[in-house]
């Protein structure tokens, strides 16, 4: 620590010059919080994230409100974000599982969406009420219509590194669904370690297998949950393989309904601390981001689980 609230910058060879942080706190974080956050507080959270320099902020989900009650206010929230899109050209992706969700998102002017598939049958059934192939069929018209409308499409792929019901997930099984999402037309894939069990060698092996199947690393983002404290190590391994898009959640918000001890996604502050130290550009102001997470923790009535937020906001 330099005394300025930032790490000393010591670059290392073999890393990208710049990383795009795909901020998921308002969606993946809040969907897993016990309390339902008021719509105005969500809008203010997203506004503060944009001011802190995050250029991609996943805003909400247009899913069935009974499946994710925490995000049932998508219709009320999205229109409140109009001005935020102008702060430094911020993208506000939303999750869309089917055509009904796409209609809702397009009606409100969404310009970036994400479909979300699973590498395993059990999670596909529990999350989407479909088999893996049925969910791909459900996404097909969504991706086609979104692309025809000039809307960016991300394809999430959950349970890439392990599944709480099925255990180990073979690389070939992940590659098959990843390839299918690419073939549907997803611009980018996000590899989800939904329960946080991945380790760095596994990350390197999956990226190599995907490359071998024709999925280029520059079309891949990584989405690590930090259940076993591996999220940063896994991220560094991915960066060394050329990945430049990393998902993270401000303040480490969230958890996972399928791994009770899960601490949520990789905290954005922990990620930015490491990247600042490595001299990798993110455009994020760590002080402003930390202040945002401290404010959000007050709204939720509990301290942030992010080590970096705790360290930077600690008062003697
Ligand atoms: P279903 O029950 O099979 O839906 O759910 P359906 O197609 O049979 O339709 C039933 C009713 O729901 C119909 O209404 C539809 O209109 C309505 P009715 O005709 O009976 O009155 N409906 C909708 N209403 C509003 N918005 C919609 C919608 N779709 C149907 N979009 C469904 C299928 C996909 C809808 C449901 O399973 C669902 O909403 N799932 C969402 C689950 C979810 O959001 N999970 C969290 C995101 S994934 C994640 O967090 C992982 C990730 O972070 C990566 C990682 O960590 O791995 C991304
Ligand atoms: Mg997630």
CSV table of C-alpha atoms in Angstrom, one decimal, residues 26-273:
chain,number,residue,atom,x,y,z
A,26,UNK,CA,-26.8,-4.9,-9.7
A,27,UNK,CA,-28.0,-8.1,-11.4
A,28,UNK,CA,-26.1,-11.2,-10.1
A,29,UNK,CA,-25.4,-9.5,-6.8
A,30,UNK,CA,-28.8,-8.2,-6.0
A,31,UNK,CA,-30.7,-11.3,-7.4
A,32,UNK,CA,-29.1,-13.3,-4.6
A,33,UNK,CA,-29.6,-10.8,-1.7
A,34,UNK,CA,-32.2,-11.8,0.8
A,35,UNK,CA,-33.7,-8.3,0.9
A,36,UNK,CA,-35.4,-6.8,-2.1
A,37,UNK,CA,-33.7,-3.4,-2.8
A,38,UNK,CA,-36.0,-0.5,-3.6
A,39,UNK,CA,-36.0,0.5,-7.3
A,40,UNK,CA,-34.6,4.0,-6.7
A,41,UNK,CA,-31.7,2.6,-4.7
A,42,UNK,CA,-30.8,0.2,-7.6
A,43,UNK,CA,-30.9,3.2,-10.0
A,44,UNK,CA,-28.7,5.2,-7.7
A,45,UNK,CA,-26.3,2.2,-7.3
A,46,UNK,CA,-26.0,1.9,-11.1
A,47,UNK,CA,-25.5,5.6,-11.5
A,48,UNK,CA,-22.7,5.6,-8.9
A,49,UNK,CA,-21.0,2.6,-10.6
A,50,UNK,CA,-21.0,4.5,-13.9
A,51,UNK,CA,-19.5,7.6,-12.3
A,52,UNK,CA,-16.8,5.4,-10.8
A,53,UNK,CA,-15.8,4.5,-14.4
A,54,UNK,CA,-17.5,1.1,-15.0
A,55,UNK,CA,-18.4,1.0,-18.7
A,56,UNK,CA,-20.5,-2.2,-18.7
A,57,UNK,CA,-23.0,-2.4,-15.9
A,58,UNK,CA,-25.5,-5.3,-16.1
A,59,UNK,CA,-28.7,-3.7,-14.9
A,60,UNK,CA,-31.4,-6.3,-14.4
A,61,UNK,CA,-33.2,-9.4,-15.8
A,62,UNK,CA,-36.3,-9.7,-17.9
A,63,UNK,CA,-37.1,-13.1,-16.5
A,64,UNK,CA,-40.3,-14.5,-14.9
A,65,UNK,CA,-40.8,-12.3,-11.7
A,66,UNK,CA,-41.7,-15.4,-9.7
A,67,UNK,CA,-38.4,-17.0,-10.5
A,68,UNK,CA,-36.3,-14.0,-9.4
A,69,UNK,CA,-38.5,-11.7,-7.2
A,70,UNK,CA,-35.5,-9.4,-6.4
A,71,UNK,CA,-35.5,-8.2,-10.0
A,72,UNK,CA,-39.3,-8.1,-10.6
A,73,UNK,CA,-39.1,-4.3,-11.0
A,74,UNK,CA,-37.1,-4.4,-14.3
A,75,UNK,CA,-39.9,-2.4,-16.1
A,76,UNK,CA,-39.7,0.3,-13.4
A,77,UNK,CA,-35.9,0.3,-13.1
A,78,UNK,CA,-34.8,0.4,-16.7
A,79,UNK,CA,-36.4,3.7,-17.7
A,80,UNK,CA,-34.7,5.4,-14.7
A,81,UNK,CA,-31.3,4.6,-16.3
A,82,UNK,CA,-31.8,6.7,-19.4
A,83,UNK,CA,-29.2,9.4,-18.4
A,84,UNK,CA,-26.7,6.8,-17.1
A,85,UNK,CA,-26.1,5.4,-20.6
A,86,UNK,CA,-24.6,8.9,-21.5
A,87,UNK,CA,-22.0,8.9,-18.7
A,88,UNK,CA,-18.9,7.9,-20.7
A,89,UNK,CA,-20.9,5.7,-23.1
A,90,UNK,CA,-22.0,3.1,-20.6
A,91,UNK,CA,-23.5,-0.2,-21.8
A,92,UNK,CA,-26.4,-1.5,-19.7
A,93,UNK,CA,-26.9,-5.2,-20.6
A,94,UNK,CA,-30.0,-7.1,-19.3
A,95,UNK,CA,-30.6,-10.8,-19.0
A,96,UNK,CA,-33.3,-12.3,-21.3
A,97,UNK,CA,-34.1,-16.0,-21.3
A,98,UNK,CA,-36.8,-16.1,-24.1
A,99,UNK,CA,-38.7,-14.1,-26.6
A,100,UNK,CA,-41.1,-12.8,-23.9
A,101,UNK,CA,-38.1,-11.4,-22.1
A,102,UNK,CA,-36.7,-9.9,-25.3
A,103,UNK,CA,-40.0,-8.2,-26.1
A,104,UNK,CA,-39.9,-6.6,-22.7
A,105,UNK,CA,-36.3,-5.5,-23.0
A,106,UNK,CA,-36.7,-4.1,-26.6
A,107,UNK,CA,-39.8,-2.2,-25.6
A,108,UNK,CA,-37.7,-0.3,-23.1
A,109,UNK,CA,-34.9,0.3,-25.6
A,110,UNK,CA,-32.3,-2.2,-24.3
A,111,UNK,CA,-29.2,-2.2,-26.6
A,112,UNK,CA,-27.4,-5.1,-25.1
A,113,UNK,CA,-28.7,-8.5,-23.8
A,114,UNK,CA,-27.5,-11.8,-22.4
A,115,UNK,CA,-29.0,-15.2,-22.8
A,116,UNK,CA,-27.9,-17.7,-20.1
A,117,UNK,CA,-27.4,-21.4,-20.8
A,118,UNK,CA,-26.0,-24.2,-18.7
A,119,UNK,CA,-23.3,-26.8,-19.3
A,120,UNK,CA,-25.3,-29.3,-17.2
A,121,UNK,CA,-28.8,-30.7,-17.5
A,122,UNK,CA,-29.6,-30.3,-13.8
A,123,UNK,CA,-29.0,-26.6,-13.7
A,124,UNK,CA,-30.7,-26.1,-17.0
A,125,UNK,CA,-33.8,-27.8,-15.5
A,126,UNK,CA,-33.7,-25.8,-12.3
A,127,UNK,CA,-32.8,-22.4,-13.8
A,128,UNK,CA,-34.7,-22.5,-17.1
A,129,UNK,CA,-37.2,-25.4,-16.7
A,130,UNK,CA,-35.7,-26.9,-19.9
A,131,UNK,CA,-33.1,-29.4,-21.1
A,132,UNK,CA,-29.8,-28.0,-22.3
A,133,UNK,CA,-31.0,-28.5,-26.0
A,134,UNK,CA,-34.4,-27.1,-25.3
A,135,UNK,CA,-32.9,-24.0,-23.8
A,136,UNK,CA,-30.6,-23.5,-26.8
A,137,UNK,CA,-33.8,-23.8,-29.0
A,138,UNK,CA,-35.4,-21.2,-26.7
A,139,UNK,CA,-32.4,-18.8,-27.3
A,140,UNK,CA,-32.3,-19.2,-31.0
A,141,UNK,CA,-35.0,-16.7,-32.0
A,142,UNK,CA,-33.9,-14.4,-29.2
A,143,UNK,CA,-30.3,-14.1,-30.5
A,144,UNK,CA,-31.5,-13.9,-34.1
A,145,UNK,CA,-34.0,-11.1,-33.4
A,146,UNK,CA,-31.6,-9.2,-31.1
A,147,UNK,CA,-28.9,-9.3,-33.7
A,148,UNK,CA,-31.3,-8.2,-36.5
A,149,UNK,CA,-32.2,-5.2,-34.3
A,150,UNK,CA,-28.5,-4.4,-33.9
A,151,UNK,CA,-28.5,-5.4,-30.2
A,152,UNK,CA,-25.3,-6.9,-28.7
A,153,UNK,CA,-25.7,-10.5,-27.4
A,154,UNK,CA,-23.7,-12.2,-24.7
A,155,UNK,CA,-24.1,-15.8,-24.0
A,156,UNK,CA,-23.6,-16.9,-20.4
A,157,UNK,CA,-22.6,-20.5,-19.8
A,158,UNK,CA,-23.1,-21.7,-16.2
A,159,UNK,CA,-21.6,-24.6,-14.3
A,160,UNK,CA,-18.5,-24.7,-16.5
A,161,UNK,CA,-16.2,-26.0,-13.8
A,162,UNK,CA,-18.4,-28.1,-11.6
A,163,UNK,CA,-22.1,-28.6,-10.6
A,164,UNK,CA,-23.5,-29.1,-7.2
A,165,UNK,CA,-25.7,-32.0,-8.3
A,166,UNK,CA,-23.6,-33.6,-11.1
A,167,UNK,CA,-20.1,-33.0,-9.7
A,168,UNK,CA,-17.3,-32.7,-12.2
A,169,UNK,CA,-18.3,-31.4,-15.6
A,170,UNK,CA,-16.2,-32.8,-18.5
A,171,UNK,CA,-14.5,-30.2,-20.7
A,172,UNK,CA,-16.1,-31.6,-23.8
A,173,UNK,CA,-19.6,-31.0,-22.3
A,174,UNK,CA,-18.8,-27.4,-21.8
A,175,UNK,CA,-17.2,-27.0,-25.2
A,176,UNK,CA,-20.3,-28.5,-26.9
A,177,UNK,CA,-22.7,-25.9,-25.4
A,178,UNK,CA,-20.2,-23.0,-25.8
A,179,UNK,CA,-19.9,-23.9,-29.5
A,180,UNK,CA,-23.7,-24.0,-29.8
A,181,UNK,CA,-24.0,-20.6,-28.2
A,182,UNK,CA,-21.4,-19.2,-30.6
A,183,UNK,CA,-23.2,-20.8,-33.6
A,184,UNK,CA,-26.4,-19.1,-32.5
A,185,UNK,CA,-24.6,-15.8,-32.9
A,186,UNK,CA,-23.6,-14.7,-29.4
A,187,UNK,CA,-20.9,-12.0,-29.8
A,188,UNK,CA,-19.3,-13.0,-26.5
A,189,UNK,CA,-19.4,-15.9,-24.1
A,190,UNK,CA,-19.1,-15.7,-20.4
A,191,UNK,CA,-17.7,-18.8,-18.7
A,192,UNK,CA,-19.5,-19.1,-15.4
A,193,UNK,CA,-18.0,-20.8,-12.3
A,194,UNK,CA,-21.4,-20.6,-10.7
A,195,UNK,CA,-20.4,-22.4,-7.4
A,196,UNK,CA,-16.8,-21.1,-7.3
A,197,UNK,CA,-15.0,-24.5,-7.5
A,198,UNK,CA,-12.6,-23.7,-10.3
A,199,UNK,CA,-8.8,-23.6,-9.9
A,200,UNK,CA,-6.3,-22.0,-12.3
A,201,UNK,CA,-5.2,-25.1,-14.1
A,202,UNK,CA,-8.8,-26.0,-14.9
A,203,UNK,CA,-9.3,-22.5,-16.3
A,204,UNK,CA,-6.3,-22.8,-18.6
A,205,UNK,CA,-7.4,-26.3,-19.7
A,206,UNK,CA,-11.0,-25.0,-20.5
A,207,UNK,CA,-9.7,-22.0,-22.5
A,208,UNK,CA,-7.4,-24.3,-24.5
A,209,UNK,CA,-10.2,-26.7,-25.2
A,210,UNK,CA,-12.4,-23.9,-26.4
A,211,UNK,CA,-9.7,-22.5,-28.6
A,212,UNK,CA,-9.2,-26.0,-30.0
A,213,UNK,CA,-12.9,-26.0,-30.9
A,214,UNK,CA,-12.7,-22.6,-32.7
A,215,UNK,CA,-13.9,-20.3,-29.9
A,216,UNK,CA,-11.4,-17.5,-29.9
A,217,UNK,CA,-10.2,-16.2,-26.5
A,218,UNK,CA,-11.1,-12.6,-27.5
A,219,UNK,CA,-14.7,-13.7,-27.6
A,220,UNK,CA,-14.5,-15.1,-24.0
A,221,UNK,CA,-15.2,-13.4,-20.6
A,222,UNK,CA,-14.7,-15.1,-17.3
A,223,UNK,CA,-17.3,-15.1,-14.5
A,224,UNK,CA,-15.9,-16.4,-11.2
A,225,UNK,CA,-17.7,-16.8,-7.9
A,226,UNK,CA,-15.3,-16.7,-4.9
A,227,UNK,CA,-16.7,-19.5,-2.7
A,228,UNK,CA,-13.3,-21.1,-2.2
A,229,UNK,CA,-11.2,-17.9,-2.5
A,230,UNK,CA,-10.0,-18.8,-6.0
A,231,UNK,CA,-11.6,-16.1,-8.0
A,232,UNK,CA,-8.6,-13.8,-8.3
A,233,UNK,CA,-6.1,-16.6,-9.0
A,234,UNK,CA,-8.4,-17.9,-11.7
A,235,UNK,CA,-8.8,-14.5,-13.2
A,236,UNK,CA,-5.0,-14.0,-13.3
A,237,UNK,CA,-4.7,-17.4,-15.1
A,238,UNK,CA,-7.3,-16.3,-17.6
A,239,UNK,CA,-5.6,-13.0,-18.2
A,240,UNK,CA,-2.3,-14.8,-18.9
A,241,UNK,CA,-4.1,-16.8,-21.6
A,242,UNK,CA,-5.3,-13.5,-23.2
A,243,UNK,CA,-8.7,-13.0,-21.8
A,244,UNK,CA,-9.6,-9.3,-21.5
A,245,UNK,CA,-13.2,-9.3,-20.2
A,246,UNK,CA,-13.7,-10.1,-16.5
A,247,UNK,CA,-17.1,-10.2,-14.7
A,248,UNK,CA,-17.1,-8.9,-11.1
A,249,UNK,CA,-19.6,-7.6,-8.6
A,250,UNK,CA,-19.1,-4.3,-6.7
A,251,UNK,CA,-18.5,-5.0,-3.0
A,252,UNK,CA,-18.7,-8.8,-3.7
A,253,UNK,CA,-22.5,-8.5,-3.5
A,254,UNK,CA,-24.5,-11.7,-3.8
A,255,UNK,CA,-24.1,-15.3,-3.1
A,256,UNK,CA,-25.5,-18.4,-4.8
A,257,UNK,CA,-28.7,-20.2,-3.9
A,258,UNK,CA,-27.0,-23.5,-4.8
A,259,UNK,CA,-23.9,-23.1,-2.6
A,260,UNK,CA,-25.0,-21.9,0.8
A,261,UNK,CA,-21.6,-20.8,1.9
A,262,UNK,CA,-20.8,-18.9,-1.3
A,263,UNK,CA,-19.6,-15.4,-0.9
A,264,UNK,CA,-20.8,-14.2,-4.2
A,265,UNK,CA,-19.0,-13.1,-7.3
A,266,UNK,CA,-15.4,-11.9,-7.4
A,267,UNK,CA,-15.5,-8.4,-5.8
A,268,UNK,CA,-14.8,-5.6,-8.3
A,269,UNK,CA,-12.7,-3.8,-5.8
A,270,UNK,CA,-10.5,-6.9,-5.3
A,271,UNK,CA,-10.1,-7.2,-9.0
A,272,UNK,CA,-9.3,-3.5,-9.6
A,273,UNK,CA,-6.8,-3.6,-6.7
